[in-house]
mmCIF file of N, CA and C in Angstrom:
data_model
loop_
_atom_site.group_PDB
_atom_site.id
_atom_site.type_symbol
_atom_site.label_atom_id
_atom_site.label_comp_id
_atom_site.label_asym_id
_atom_site.label_seq_id
_atom_site.Cartn_x
_atom_site.Cartn_y
_atom_site.Cartn_z
ATOM 1 N N MET A 14 26.207 -11.200 -6.136
ATOM 2 C CA MET A 14 25.331 -10.341 -5.321
ATOM 3 C C MET A 14 23.974 -11.030 -5.151
ATOM 4 N N ASP A 15 23.542 -11.156 -3.909
ATOM 5 C CA ASP A 15 22.282 -11.856 -3.675
ATOM 6 C C ASP A 15 21.083 -10.914 -3.714
ATOM 7 N N LEU A 16 19.907 -11.500 -3.679
ATOM 8 C CA LEU A 16 18.663 -10.751 -3.842
ATOM 9 C C LEU A 16 18.439 -9.750 -2.712
ATOM 10 N N ILE A 17 18.772 -10.150 -1.493
ATOM 11 C CA ILE A 17 18.581 -9.266 -0.343
ATOM 12 C C ILE A 17 19.457 -8.023 -0.466
ATOM 13 N N THR A 18 20.700 -8.204 -0.930
ATOM 14 C CA THR A 18 21.606 -7.066 -1.115
ATOM 15 C C THR A 18 21.056 -6.118 -2.169
ATOM 16 N N VAL A 19 20.535 -6.675 -3.262
ATOM 17 C CA VAL A 19 19.948 -5.856 -4.327
ATOM 18 C C VAL A 19 18.764 -5.062 -3.798
ATOM 19 N N TYR A 20 17.884 -5.739 -3.061
ATOM 20 C CA TYR A 20 16.745 -5.062 -2.441
ATOM 21 C C TYR A 20 17.208 -3.932 -1.537
ATOM 22 N N TRP A 21 18.220 -4.229 -0.713
ATOM 23 C CA TRP A 21 18.724 -3.253 0.246
ATOM 24 C C TRP A 21 19.267 -2.023 -0.463
ATOM 25 N N MET A 22 20.036 -2.242 -1.526
ATOM 26 C CA MET A 22 20.608 -1.133 -2.284
ATOM 27 C C MET A 22 19.519 -0.313 -2.967
ATOM 28 N N ASN A 23 18.521 -1.002 -3.522
ATOM 29 C CA ASN A 23 17.450 -0.318 -4.235
ATOM 30 C C ASN A 23 16.546 0.487 -3.313
ATOM 31 N N THR A 24 16.433 0.057 -2.057
ATOM 32 C CA THR A 24 15.488 0.699 -1.146
ATOM 33 C C THR A 24 16.145 1.695 -0.193
ATOM 34 N N GLN A 25 17.458 1.897 -0.320
ATOM 35 C CA GLN A 25 18.114 2.882 0.539
ATOM 36 C C GLN A 25 17.555 4.280 0.299
ATOM 37 N N LYS A 26 17.112 4.535 -0.939
ATOM 38 C CA LYS A 26 16.561 5.849 -1.261
ATOM 39 C C LYS A 26 15.124 6.023 -0.768
ATOM 40 N N ASP A 27 14.499 4.917 -0.358
ATOM 41 C CA ASP A 27 13.136 4.969 0.167
ATOM 42 C C ASP A 27 13.076 4.140 1.444
ATOM 43 N N GLN A 28 13.207 4.824 2.575
ATOM 44 C CA GLN A 28 13.362 4.132 3.849
ATOM 45 C C GLN A 28 12.132 3.318 4.233
ATOM 46 N N SER A 29 10.945 3.802 3.896
ATOM 47 C CA SER A 29 9.727 3.081 4.262
ATOM 48 C C SER A 29 9.619 1.760 3.502
ATOM 49 N N THR A 30 9.995 1.773 2.229
ATOM 50 C CA THR A 30 9.983 0.547 1.428
ATOM 51 C C THR A 30 10.997 -0.434 1.973
ATOM 52 N N HIS A 31 12.173 0.077 2.349
ATOM 53 C CA HIS A 31 13.223 -0.773 2.907
ATOM 54 C C HIS A 31 12.727 -1.468 4.172
ATOM 55 N N THR A 32 12.053 -0.713 5.029
ATOM 56 C CA THR A 32 11.530 -1.271 6.275
ATOM 57 C C THR A 32 10.486 -2.349 5.988
ATOM 58 N N LEU A 33 9.620 -2.087 5.016
ATOM 59 C CA LEU A 33 8.575 -3.044 4.653
ATOM 60 C C LEU A 33 9.178 -4.341 4.130
ATOM 61 N N VAL A 34 10.157 -4.237 3.237
ATOM 62 C CA VAL A 34 10.823 -5.423 2.684
ATOM 63 C C VAL A 34 11.514 -6.203 3.792
ATOM 64 N N PHE A 35 12.182 -5.474 4.704
ATOM 65 C CA PHE A 35 12.875 -6.116 5.820
ATOM 66 C C PHE A 35 11.897 -6.908 6.692
ATOM 67 N N LEU A 36 10.745 -6.300 6.983
ATOM 68 C CA LEU A 36 9.734 -6.976 7.795
ATOM 69 C C LEU A 36 9.170 -8.203 7.085
ATOM 70 N N LEU A 37 8.955 -8.091 5.767
ATOM 71 C CA LEU A 37 8.455 -9.228 4.999
ATOM 72 C C LEU A 37 9.460 -10.370 4.982
ATOM 73 N N LEU A 38 10.750 -10.028 4.855
ATOM 74 C CA LEU A 38 11.796 -11.050 4.870
ATOM 75 C C LEU A 38 11.847 -11.743 6.224
ATOM 76 N N LYS A 39 11.746 -10.952 7.305
ATOM 77 C CA LYS A 39 11.758 -11.535 8.652
ATOM 78 C C LYS A 39 10.553 -12.452 8.842
ATOM 79 N N LEU A 40 9.391 -12.016 8.374
ATOM 80 C CA LEU A 40 8.173 -12.814 8.485
ATOM 81 C C LEU A 40 8.322 -14.133 7.733
ATOM 82 N N HIS A 41 8.908 -14.079 6.541
ATOM 83 C CA HIS A 41 9.134 -15.274 5.730
ATOM 84 C C HIS A 41 10.037 -16.264 6.461
ATOM 85 N N VAL A 42 11.108 -15.762 7.050
ATOM 86 C CA VAL A 42 12.044 -16.617 7.785
ATOM 87 C C VAL A 42 11.346 -17.271 8.976
ATOM 88 N N VAL A 43 10.557 -16.490 9.711
ATOM 89 C CA VAL A 43 9.827 -17.020 10.862
ATOM 90 C C VAL A 43 8.839 -18.103 10.420
ATOM 91 N N CYS A 44 8.136 -17.864 9.308
ATOM 92 C CA CYS A 44 7.177 -18.853 8.801
ATOM 93 C C CYS A 44 7.876 -20.140 8.386
ATOM 94 N N GLU A 45 9.013 -20.023 7.693
ATOM 95 C CA GLU A 45 9.776 -21.198 7.275
ATOM 96 C C GLU A 45 10.231 -21.998 8.489
ATOM 97 N N PHE A 46 10.728 -21.286 9.497
ATOM 98 C CA PHE A 46 11.202 -21.922 10.721
ATOM 99 C C PHE A 46 10.057 -22.655 11.423
ATOM 100 N N TYR A 47 8.903 -21.999 11.493
ATOM 101 C CA TYR A 47 7.730 -22.570 12.151
ATOM 102 C C TYR A 47 7.235 -23.826 11.429
ATOM 103 N N LEU A 48 7.178 -23.759 10.088
ATOM 104 C CA LEU A 48 6.740 -24.915 9.307
ATOM 105 C C LEU A 48 7.714 -26.076 9.447
ATOM 106 N N GLY A 49 9.002 -25.779 9.474
ATOM 107 C CA GLY A 49 10.017 -26.811 9.674
ATOM 108 C C GLY A 49 9.868 -27.453 11.040
ATOM 109 N N TYR A 50 9.578 -26.637 12.046
ATOM 110 C CA TYR A 50 9.376 -27.115 13.416
ATOM 111 C C TYR A 50 8.163 -28.045 13.497
ATOM 112 N N LEU A 51 7.082 -27.668 12.808
ATOM 113 C CA LEU A 51 5.882 -28.505 12.781
ATOM 114 C C LEU A 51 6.160 -29.842 12.109
ATOM 115 N N GLU A 52 6.975 -29.836 11.037
ATOM 116 C CA GLU A 52 7.312 -31.082 10.349
ATOM 117 C C GLU A 52 8.095 -32.013 11.257
ATOM 118 N N ILE A 53 9.006 -31.443 12.041
ATOM 119 C CA ILE A 53 9.799 -32.243 12.977
ATOM 120 C C ILE A 53 8.880 -32.880 14.031
ATOM 121 N N LEU A 54 7.939 -32.094 14.542
ATOM 122 C CA LEU A 54 7.005 -32.606 15.546
ATOM 123 C C LEU A 54 6.038 -33.618 14.948
ATOM 124 N N GLY A 55 5.555 -33.316 13.732
ATOM 125 C CA GLY A 55 4.552 -34.151 13.104
ATOM 126 C C GLY A 55 5.124 -35.458 12.597
#
């Protein structure tokens, strides 16, 4: 079981927390992608 699944299961009882974690995960992925893109260009 991965960390995201654990987070998802733990936050099903609190929808606002689940949404916040989801947004933070999406932001992290976007930042990683952007930094990788800059490295390719640089």
